[in-house]
Amino acid sequence: MNISRRQSLLGVLVMAVLFAGAAGTQNSGMEQPLNLSVPASTVYGSVSSGPPVDTVLPLSLDDAIRRGLQANLQTTLVKQDQRIVSGERLEAINYLMPNLTWEAKRQRLQINLEAEGFNSKLIDSFPPGFIPPGDLNNIPTVVTVNAVIAQADLTQSLFDLQSFELYRAAKEEIKAVDFSYQSSRGQVIQTVADTYLRALAAAANVANAEGLLATDKEVLRQATLKHQAGVVAKLDELRARVQYQQQQQVVIAQRNAFEKAKVDLNREIGLPADQPIQLTDSTPYATLATMPLDEALQMAYANRQEYLYLKAKLRSAQYQSRAARYERLPTLSFKGNYGVTGTVGSIYHGTFLAEGTLNVPLFKEAQFRGDRDVADAATSGAVAQLANFRQQIEAEIRDNMLDVAAAQQLVDVARSNVDLGHATVSDATDRFRNGVESDLPVVEAQSSLATAEAQLVNSLYEYNVAKIALARSLGIVDREYRQYLSGSTSATQSTVRPPDNLTDRASIR
């Protein structure tokens, strides 16, 4: 093999290694794991509000949450549960309230007197002369009567402890379903906020990718001019072109991810999937003040809707258990009516009834014991669930506090890495512009900056999600989600370099 051929093969191998290095460096930036996929959620889904409109709909976080609360499927179903439980409460109270009815009816009756006992033997028992002899043969055994009855009926339970305890249980069920509705609202707010923040993160990734594409375009332009001027080798221009085309692929992928994130957001808040929207909020950032664990637990026990729901269910089970024991007791009720009764064309007479009923259950011991065992089992289960959820609240709050603290540190580190990445890109660009280095250090610096910016976007997203989750664990997300995201009296407002502020990247001359 001659020397010229060996040099040619060596040049091909060097070019292949450089291209492989540039591609591997770029791919390392593309493959950064970003946790921006749609999480599994029991409240994901909504009822569509109608067809899309032609104009772009501006959408803030508050607007998205408002729409989500109105259209979410689970809150719609819980509202129907509220109606069901309210109806059951009315049914329970009906046993304790007076029941007054009024009826009027006209009847045409055909009566067989002989079948009722009015026969010849009964007539013979009448005193002599009670019935004129001439009428004895004219008494029909089957008569037709046109009767008119109009009366008011009243029933009232006077003593029924079982029904009273069941009514108290129904009232607790109403409270429980109200807490369930509030809990669903909190879940919807958390889910919509997560989806909106995910869409903001996807938008930031698009801006980052487009900014890097602008820089790569400028590097390619300079490499082309220098190669045409004979200052650099063809390899620099080829490497810059490969970098530019790979970044074009990243931009396409990030734009697609952003569009899919907007479709997910539309699905969550009841908008048609093809409704154009514009996110008007920017990615929030505010450091959250540390809250003592004891204070957080007291706040959660007082506000966590699921915990209050279980407490209401426990009280309902206790009332039902007492009602099962009161089945043995006698019940006292009153029943009466007053009205008029007569036949058509004849005289109407007033009629009335007044009676009291004492009902003493006997020989139902098996049923009483079975009802008691079922009610006691439900009560014991409610006590166990409440105790378990109390521990779960503490575990969730501890986990969320750890997540918030770790995510805040990751944001600080990611911001520092982005600043270092900008400085590295600027230095490598200056060296390439002045002819000190090739464009390979610029490509490597751009890849490192892309990784750092992706990590910053992901860290900001995870930090905001962790704060929303903490507010959800405390039971105050429906009232203070905005304060936890953007800062309040308990949060120290801070500023972060916007990840989409990339106007200075295309300033290479």
C-alpha positions as semicolon CSV with decimal commas, in nm:
position;residue;x (nm);y (nm);z (nm)
1;M;0,000;0,000;0,000
2;N;0,151;0,334;-0,105
3;I;0,175;0,637;0,121
4;S;-0,090;0,847;-0,057
5;R;-0,348;0,568;-0,029
6;R;-0,266;0,521;0,339
7;Q;-0,312;0,894;0,400
8;S;-0,648;0,886;0,217
9;L;-0,773;0,596;0,428
10;L;-0,649;0,767;0,743
11;G;-0,841;1,082;0,647
12;V;-1,160;0,882;0,595
13;L;-1,119;0,713;0,934
14;V;-1,058;1,048;1,109
15;M;-1,365;1,199;0,943
16;A;-1,578;0,900;1,047
17;V;-1,456;0,926;1,408
18;L;-1,529;1,299;1,420
19;F;-1,877;1,252;1,276
20;A;-1,946;0,972;1,520
21;G;-1,825;1,188;1,808
22;A;-2,043;1,480;1,701
23;A;-2,346;1,257;1,655
24;G;-2,289;1,083;1,989
25;T;-2,252;1,415;2,167
26;Q;-2,570;1,548;2,008
27;N;-2,764;1,232;2,086
28;S;-2,661;1,254;2,449
29;G;-2,841;1,586;2,459
30;M;-3,144;1,448;2,278
31;E;-3,182;1,146;2,506
32;Q;-3,207;1,331;2,836
33;P;-3,493;1,169;3,029
34;L;-3,766;1,429;3,069
35;N;-4,057;1,325;3,285
36;L;-4,317;1,498;3,069
37;S;-4,541;1,205;2,985
38;V;-4,905;1,210;3,087
39;P;-4,937;1,037;3,428
40;A;-5,209;0,788;3,500
41;S;-5,489;0,967;3,683
42;T;-5,833;0,869;3,798
43;V;-5,959;1,218;3,714
44;Y;-5,816;1,235;3,362
45;G;-6,109;1,293;3,131
46;S;-6,379;1,551;3,079
47;V;-6,708;1,624;2,910
48;S;-6,657;1,828;2,593
49;S;-6,803;2,177;2,605
50;G;-6,882;2,201;2,233
51;P;-6,723;2,234;1,889
52;P;-6,393;2,421;1,843
53;V;-6,378;2,786;1,746
54;D;-6,164;2,927;1,467
55;T;-5,976;3,179;1,679
56;V;-5,684;3,089;1,905
57;L;-5,806;3,066;2,264
58;P;-5,576;3,238;2,518
59;L;-5,550;3,013;2,820
60;S;-5,402;3,092;3,160
61;L;-5,356;2,845;3,442
62;D;-5,656;2,989;3,626
63;D;-5,870;2,959;3,313
64;A;-5,760;2,600;3,261
65;I;-5,843;2,506;3,620
66;R;-6,182;2,679;3,598
67;R;-6,267;2,491;3,280
68;G;-6,140;2,167;3,427
69;L;-6,361;2,201;3,733
70;Q;-6,663;2,266;3,512
71;A;-6,605;1,985;3,263
72;N;-6,418;1,714;3,453
73;L;-6,591;1,379;3,441
74;Q;-6,528;1,277;3,801
75;T;-6,667;1,599;3,950
76;T;-6,972;1,557;3,727
77;L;-7,025;1,205;3,861
78;V;-6,974;1,313;4,222
79;K;-7,239;1,581;4,176
80;Q;-7,481;1,305;4,081
81;D;-7,374;1,113;4,391
82;Q;-7,467;1,420;4,595
83;R;-7,816;1,412;4,447
84;I;-7,850;1,041;4,522
85;V;-7,744;1,077;4,885
86;S;-7,968;1,380;4,929
87;G;-8,261;1,174;4,804
88;E;-8,174;0,895;5,047
89;R;-8,170;1,145;5,333
90;L;-8,517;1,264;5,237
91;E;-8,636;0,905;5,237
92;A;-8,491;0,853;5,585
93;I;-8,653;1,166;5,725
94;N;-8,988;1,066;5,581
95;Y;-9,020;0,798;5,851
96;L;-9,001;1,068;6,120
97;M;-9,220;1,335;5,961
98;P;-9,601;1,339;5,961
99;N;-9,756;1,185;5,654
100;L;-10,077;1,362;5,553
101;T;-10,274;1,249;5,250
102;W;-10,614;1,340;5,110
103;E;-10,826;1,129;4,884
104;A;-11,166;1,155;4,718
105;K;-11,322;0,872;4,527
106;R;-11,654;0,764;4,386
107;Q;-11,730;0,395;4,374
108;R;-11,993;0,183;4,208
109;L;-12,017;-0,135;4,408
110;Q;-12,222;-0,448;4,355
111;I;-12,267;-0,632;4,684
112;N;-12,399;-0,983;4,737
113;L;-12,585;-0,949;5,068
114;E;-12,643;-1,320;5,098
115;A;-12,272;-1,385;5,067
116;E;-12,218;-1,134;5,343
117;G;-12,454;-1,323;5,573
118;F;-12,782;-1,139;5,506
119;N;-13,002;-1,442;5,438
120;S;-13,343;-1,578;5,534
121;K;-13,223;-1,711;5,867
122;L;-13,102;-1,364;5,964
123;I;-13,438;-1,214;5,859
124;D;-13,628;-1,467;6,066
125;S;-13,431;-1,359;6,371
126;F;-13,566;-1,004;6,346
127;P;-13,848;-0,913;6,589
128;P;-14,201;-0,951;6,446
129;G;-14,307;-0,639;6,263
130;F;-13,950;-0,508;6,220
131;I;-13,983;-0,560;5,849
132;P;-14,326;-0,526;5,694
133;P;-14,446;-0,861;5,564
134;G;-14,503;-0,721;5,220
135;D;-14,139;-0,617;5,190
136;L;-13,987;-0,948;5,289
137;N;-14,013;-1,085;4,941
138;N;-13,885;-0,762;4,784
139;I;-13,548;-0,753;4,959
140;P;-13,284;-0,818;4,687
141;T;-12,987;-1,034;4,770
142;V;-12,759;-0,846;4,523
143;V;-12,759;-0,464;4,540
144;T;-12,572;-0,193;4,351
145;V;-12,443;0,109;4,548
146;N;-12,293;0,437;4,421
147;A;-12,069;0,548;4,711
148;V;-11,872;0,871;4,756
149;I;-11,582;0,893;5,002
150;A;-11,366;1,197;5,080
151;Q;-11,121;1,191;5,371
152;A;-10,782;1,307;5,499
153;D;-10,540;1,050;5,648
154;L;-10,262;1,128;5,897
155;T;-9,986;0,898;6,018
156;Q;-9,712;1,004;6,259
157;S;-9,429;0,811;6,419
158;L;-9,417;0,897;6,789
159;F;-9,131;0,677;6,910
160;D;-8,888;0,507;6,667
161;L;-8,524;0,531;6,769
162;Q;-8,407;0,312;6,483
163;S;-8,544;0,549;6,219
164;F;-8,399;0,845;6,406
165;E;-8,048;0,694;6,407
166;L;-8,077;0,605;6,040
167;Y;-8,169;0,966;5,969
168;R;-7,858;1,084;6,155
169;A;-7,652;0,836;5,952
170;A;-7,799;0,977;5,631
171;K;-7,697;1,328;5,737
172;E;-7,338;1,208;5,782
173;E;-7,351;1,045;5,439
174;I;-7,439;1,388;5,295
175;K;-7,133;1,535;5,465
176;A;-6,921;1,250;5,335
177;V;-7,026;1,298;4,974
178;D;-6,968;1,673;5,008
179;F;-6,613;1,603;5,124
180;S;-6,578;1,360;4,835
181;Y;-6,678;1,636;4,595
182;Q;-6,424;1,874;4,747
183;S;-6,159;1,603;4,722
184;S;-6,243;1,555;4,355
185;R;-6,202;1,928;4,301
186;G;-5,858;1,911;4,458
187;Q;-5,760;1,620;4,236
188;V;-5,884;1,805;3,930
189;I;-5,687;2,116;4,023
190;Q;-5,372;1,910;4,075
191;T;-5,417;1,719;3,748
192;V;-5,495;2,028;3,539
193;A;-5,205;2,219;3,695
194;D;-4,968;1,931;3,620
195;T;-5,092;1,915;3,261
196;Y;-5,060;2,291;3,214
197;L;-4,708;2,293;3,363
198;R;-4,615;2,002;3,138
199;A;-4,728;2,200;2,837
200;L;-4,522;2,500;2,955
201;A;-4,219;2,272;2,989
202;A;-4,275;2,142;2,636
203;A;-4,298;2,501;2,509
204;A;-3,970;2,583;2,685
205;N;-3,806;2,282;2,520
206;V;-3,923;2,407;2,181
207;A;-3,774;2,751;2,250
208;N;-3,447;2,596;2,366
209;A;-3,425;2,377;2,057
210;E;-3,504;2,667;1,823
211;G;-3,240;2,883;1,993
212;L;-2,977;2,614;1,948
213;L;-3,088;2,572;1,586
214;A;-3,028;2,942;1,526
215;T;-2,679;2,911;1,673
216;D;-2,601;2,601;1,467
217;K;-2,720;2,780;1,155
218;E;-2,479;3,064;1,223
219;V;-2,192;2,823;1,292
220;L;-2,267;2,647;0,963
221;R;-2,266;2,981;0,780
222;Q;-1,929;3,078;0,924
223;A;-1,781;2,734;0,857
224;T;-1,898;2,754;0,494
225;L;-1,747;3,101;0,448
226;K;-1,417;2,997;0,607
227;H;-1,396;2,686;0,393
228;Q;-1,465;2,889;0,081
229;A;-1,190;3,127;0,191
230;G;-0,953;2,834;0,242
231;V;-0,913;2,902;0,614
232;V;-1,059;2,570;0,743
233;A;-1,092;2,222;0,603
234;K;-1,402;2,076;0,443
235;L;-1,441;1,864;0,756
236;D;-1,544;2,168;0,967
237;E;-1,820;2,257;0,723
238;L;-1,946;1,897;0,709
239;R;-1,947;1,868;1,088
240;A;-2,137;2,196;1,122
241;R;-2,392;2,078;0,865
242;V;-2,444;1,748;1,047
243;Q;-2,491;1,936;1,374
244;Y;-2,744;2,171;1,211
245;Q;-2,949;1,891;1,060
246;Q;-2,954;1,693;1,383
247;Q;-3,076;2,001;1,566
248;Q;-3,351;2,035;1,303
249;Q;-3,463;1,686;1,406
250;V;-3,468;1,791;1,770
251;V;-3,682;2,097;1,688
252;I;-3,930;1,880;1,497
253;A;-3,953;1,633;1,786
254;Q;-3,996;1,906;2,049
255;R;-4,265;2,084;1,846
256;N;-4,451;1,757;1,813
257;A;-4,426;1,699;2,189
258;F;-4,561;2,050;2,252
259;E;-4,861;1,996;2,024
260;K;-4,937;1,666;2,196
261;A;-4,913;1,838;2,535
262;K;-5,172;2,092;2,422
263;V;-5,401;1,811;2,305
264;D;-5,370;1,651;2,650
265;L;-5,453;1,984;2,813
266;N;-5,759;2,029;2,591
267;R;-5,875;1,680;2,682
268;E;-5,836;1,756;3,051
269;I;-6,036;2,079;3,055
270;G;-6,320;1,985;2,822
271;L;-6,201;2,158;2,503
272;P;-6,209;1,982;2,165
273;A;-5,878;1,817;2,082
274;D;-5,831;2,038;1,773
275;Q;-5,905;2,367;1,953
276;P;-5,606;2,603;1,904
277;I;-5,487;2,744;2,238
278;Q;-5,215;2,982;2,349
279;L;-5,060;2,945;2,692
280;T;-5,050;3,293;2,844
281;D;-4,870;3,205;3,168
282;S;-4,497;3,153;3,197
283;T;-4,325;2,886;3,402
284;P;-4,356;3,001;3,767
285;Y;-4,077;2,980;4,020
286;A;-4,091;3,070;4,388
287;T;-3,895;2,911;4,671
288;L;-4,127;2,774;4,936
289;A;-4,063;2,846;5,302
290;T;-4,008;2,541;5,521
291;M;-4,309;2,437;5,730
292;P;-4,268;2,235;6,052
293;L;-4,400;1,881;6,023
294;D;-4,631;1,914;6,323
295;E;-4,791;2,226;6,177
296;A;-4,831;2,057;5,841
297;L;-4,996;1,754;6,000
298;Q;-5,242;1,966;6,197
299;M;-5,329;2,155;5,880
300;A;-5,381;1,831;5,687
301;Y;-5,599;1,675;5,959
302;A;-5,817;1,987;5,958
303;N;-5,840;2,035;5,580
304;R;-5,769;1,707;5,400
305;Q;-6,099;1,619;5,239
306;E;-6,036;1,244;5,218
307;Y;-5,965;1,236;5,592
308;L;-6,281;1,431;5,670
309;Y;-6,471;1,200;5,436
310;L;-6,358;0,895;5,633
311;K;-6,451;1,062;5,961
312;A;-6,800;1,130;5,830
313;K;-6,827;0,770;5,707
314;L;-6,721;0,649;6,053
315;R;-6,989;0,856;6,224
316;S;-7,246;0,724;5,976
317;A;-7,141;0,366;6,050
318;Q;-7,168;0,432;6,425
319;Y;-7,522;0,566;6,385
320;Q;-7,616;0,265;6,176
321;S;-7,472;0,036;6,441
322;R;-7,686;0,204;6,705
323;A;-7,988;0,177;6,477
324;A;-7,928;-0,198;6,450
325;R;-7,938;-0,227;6,828
326;Y;-8,255;-0,020;6,849
327;E;-8,439;-0,268;6,629
328;R;-8,532;-0,454;6,950
329;L;-8,716;-0,156;7,094
330;P;-9,091;-0,113;7,049
331;T;-9,222;0,160;6,822
332;L;-9,521;0,382;6,882
333;S;-9,718;0,546;6,603
334;F;-10,045;0,730;6,552
335;K;-10,289;0,695;6,267
336;G;-10,613;0,879;6,203
337;N;-10,846;1,004;5,934
338;Y;-11,150;1,225;5,899
339;G;-11,390;1,258;5,608
340;V;-11,739;1,207;5,474
341;T;-11,899;0,896;5,332
342;G;-12,232;0,847;5,163
343;T;-12,418;0,736;4,855
344;V;-12,505;0,947;4,556
345;G;-12,831;1,131;4,611
346;S;-12,842;1,044;4,977
347;I;-12,710;1,196;5,301
348;Y;-12,336;1,216;5,364
349;H;-12,212;1,139;5,712
350;G;-11,886;1,240;5,875
351;T;-11,647;0,958;5,959
352;F;-11,323;0,953;6,156
353;L;-11,062;0,717;6,291
354;A;-10,803;0,767;6,564
355;E;-10,574;0,487;6,671
356;G;-10,239;0,442;6,834
357;T;-10,020;0,144;6,753
358;L;-9,756;-0,010;6,976
359;N;-9,538;-0,248;6,779
360;V;-9,322;-0,485;6,985
361;P;-9,095;-0,706;6,769
362;L;-9,081;-1,067;6,882
363;F;-8,904;-1,377;6,755
364;K;-8,662;-1,186;6,525
365;E;-8,344;-1,254;6,720
366;A;-8,155;-1,395;6,424
367;Q;-8,229;-1,087;6,213
368;F;-8,137;-0,853;6,498
369;R;-7,804;-1,022;6,559
370;G;-7,726;-1,034;6,188
371;D;-7,797;-0,663;6,142
372;R;-7,587;-0,583;6,447
373;D;-7,290;-0,789;6,327
374;V;-7,302;-0,627;5,982
375;A;-7,316;-0,277;6,131
376;D;-7,037;-0,349;6,380
377;A;-6,817;-0,487;6,101
378;A;-6,873;-0,172;5,895
379;T;-6,783;0,043;6,196
380;S;-6,464;-0,153;6,265
381;G;-6,366;-0,124;5,900
382;A;-6,422;0,252;5,903
383;V;-6,206;0,285;6,218
384;A;-5,925;0,088;6,051
385;Q;-5,946;0,293;5,731
386;L;-5,933;0,618;5,926
387;A;-5,629;0,507;6,126
388;N;-5,453;0,390;5,809
389;F;-5,523;0,712;5,623
390;R;-5,396;0,918;5,916
391;Q;-5,060;0,744;5,879
392;Q;-5,080;0,779;5,501
393;I;-5,120;1,155;5,536
394;E;-4,803;1,177;5,740
395;A;-4,612;0,961;5,491
396;E;-4,735;1,171;5,196
397;I;-4,643;1,499;5,364
398;R;-4,295;1,370;5,451
399;D;-4,244;1,248;5,094
400;N;-4,370;1,573;4,944
401;M;-4,150;1,783;5,171
402;L;-3,848;1,577;5,066
403;D;-3,947;1,614;4,700
404;V;-3,984;1,991;4,734
405;A;-3,646;2,027;4,905
406;A;-3,467;1,803;4,654
407;A;-3,635;1,966;4,353
408;Q;-3,538;2,312;4,475
409;Q;-3,174;2,205;4,501
410;L;-3,193;2,052;4,153
411;V;-3,327;2,380;4,016
412;D;-3,037;2,571;4,171
413;V;-2,783;2,327;4,025
414;A;-2,954;2,331;3,685
415;R;-2,952;2,710;3,674
416;S;-2,581;2,709;3,751
417;N;-2,521;2,450;3,478
418;V;-2,710;2,662;3,225
419;D;-2,500;2,966;3,314
420;L;-2,183;2,759;3,275
421;G;-2,313;2,622;2,946
422;H;-2,372;2,970;2,811
423;A;-2,024;3,074;2,912
424;T;-1,873;2,765;2,751
425;V;-2,063;2,818;2,426
426;S;-1,958;3,183;2,418
427;D;-1,591;3,098;2,476
428;A;-1,589;2,816;2,218
429;T;-1,764;3,041;1,966
430;D;-1,511;3,318;2,013
431;R;-1,222;3,076;1,966
432;F;-1,381;2,936;1,651
433;R;-1,451;3,286;1,516
434;N;-1,090;3,390;1,575
435;G;-0,953;3,074;1,412
436;V;-0,798;2,935;1,732
437;E;-1,008;2,614;1,735
438;S;-1,223;2,417;1,496
439;D;-1,600;2,402;1,531
440;L;-1,587;2,071;1,724
441;P;-1,563;2,244;2,066
442;V;-1,861;2,458;1,963
443;V;-2,061;2,145;1,882
444;E;-1,968;1,985;2,215
445;A;-2,050;2,304;2,408
446;Q;-2,386;2,331;2,231
447;S;-2,467;1,971;2,325
448;S;-2,376;2,035;2,690
449;L;-2,589;2,349;2,693
450;A;-2,883;2,160;2,545
451;T;-2,853;1,899;2,819
452;A;-2,831;2,167;3,089
453;E;-3,133;2,355;2,956
454;A;-3,336;2,035;2,934
455;Q;-3,243;1,956;3,292
456;L;-3,347;2,306;3,401
457;V;-3,684;2,275;3,229
458;N;-3,740;1,936;3,386
459;S;-3,626;2,057;3,730
460;L;-3,861;2,356;3,721
461;Y;-4,146;2,129;3,620
462;E;-4,071;1,877;3,895
463;Y;-4,037;2,155;4,154
464;N;-4,374;2,307;4,069
465;V;-4,538;1,965;4,060
466;A;-4,391;1,882;4,401
467;K;-4,529;2,206;4,549
468;I;-4,874;2,137;4,405
469;A;-4,859;1,784;4,547
470;L;-4,767;1,924;4,889
471;A;-5,061;2,164;4,880
472;R;-5,282;1,871;4,779
473;S;-5,154;1,664;5,073
474;L;-5,233;1,953;5,308
475;G;-5,587;1,978;5,168
476;I;-5,550;2,342;5,060
477;V;-5,474;2,308;4,690
478;D;-5,816;2,441;4,589
479;R;-5,753;2,766;4,779
480;E;-5,377;2,820;4,759
481;Y;-5,244;2,653;4,445
482;R;-5,154;2,994;4,299
483;Q;-4,969;3,099;4,614
484;Y;-4,769;2,776;4,618
485;L;-4,668;2,826;4,255
486;S;-4,607;3,201;4,242
487;G;-4,524;3,287;4,600
488;S;-4,718;3,424;4,897
489;T;-4,655;3,543;5,251
490;S;-4,515;3,198;5,326
491;A;-4,310;3,176;5,007
492;T;-4,006;3,378;4,909
493;Q;-4,043;3,510;4,557
494;S;-3,739;3,452;4,339
495;T;-3,657;3,495;3,976
496;V;-3,502;3,247;3,740
497;R;-3,358;3,301;3,399
498;P;-3,637;3,213;3,156
499;P;-3,534;2,898;2,973
500;D;-3,680;3,038;2,652
501;N;-3,478;3,362;2,661
502;L;-3,249;3,264;2,375
503;T;-3,214;3,585;2,177
504;D;-2,843;3,612;2,255
505;R;-2,757;3,273;2,105
506;A;-2,775;3,382;1,745
507;S;-2,542;3,678;1,802
508;I;-2,233;3,505;1,654
509;R;-2,083;3,725;1,388
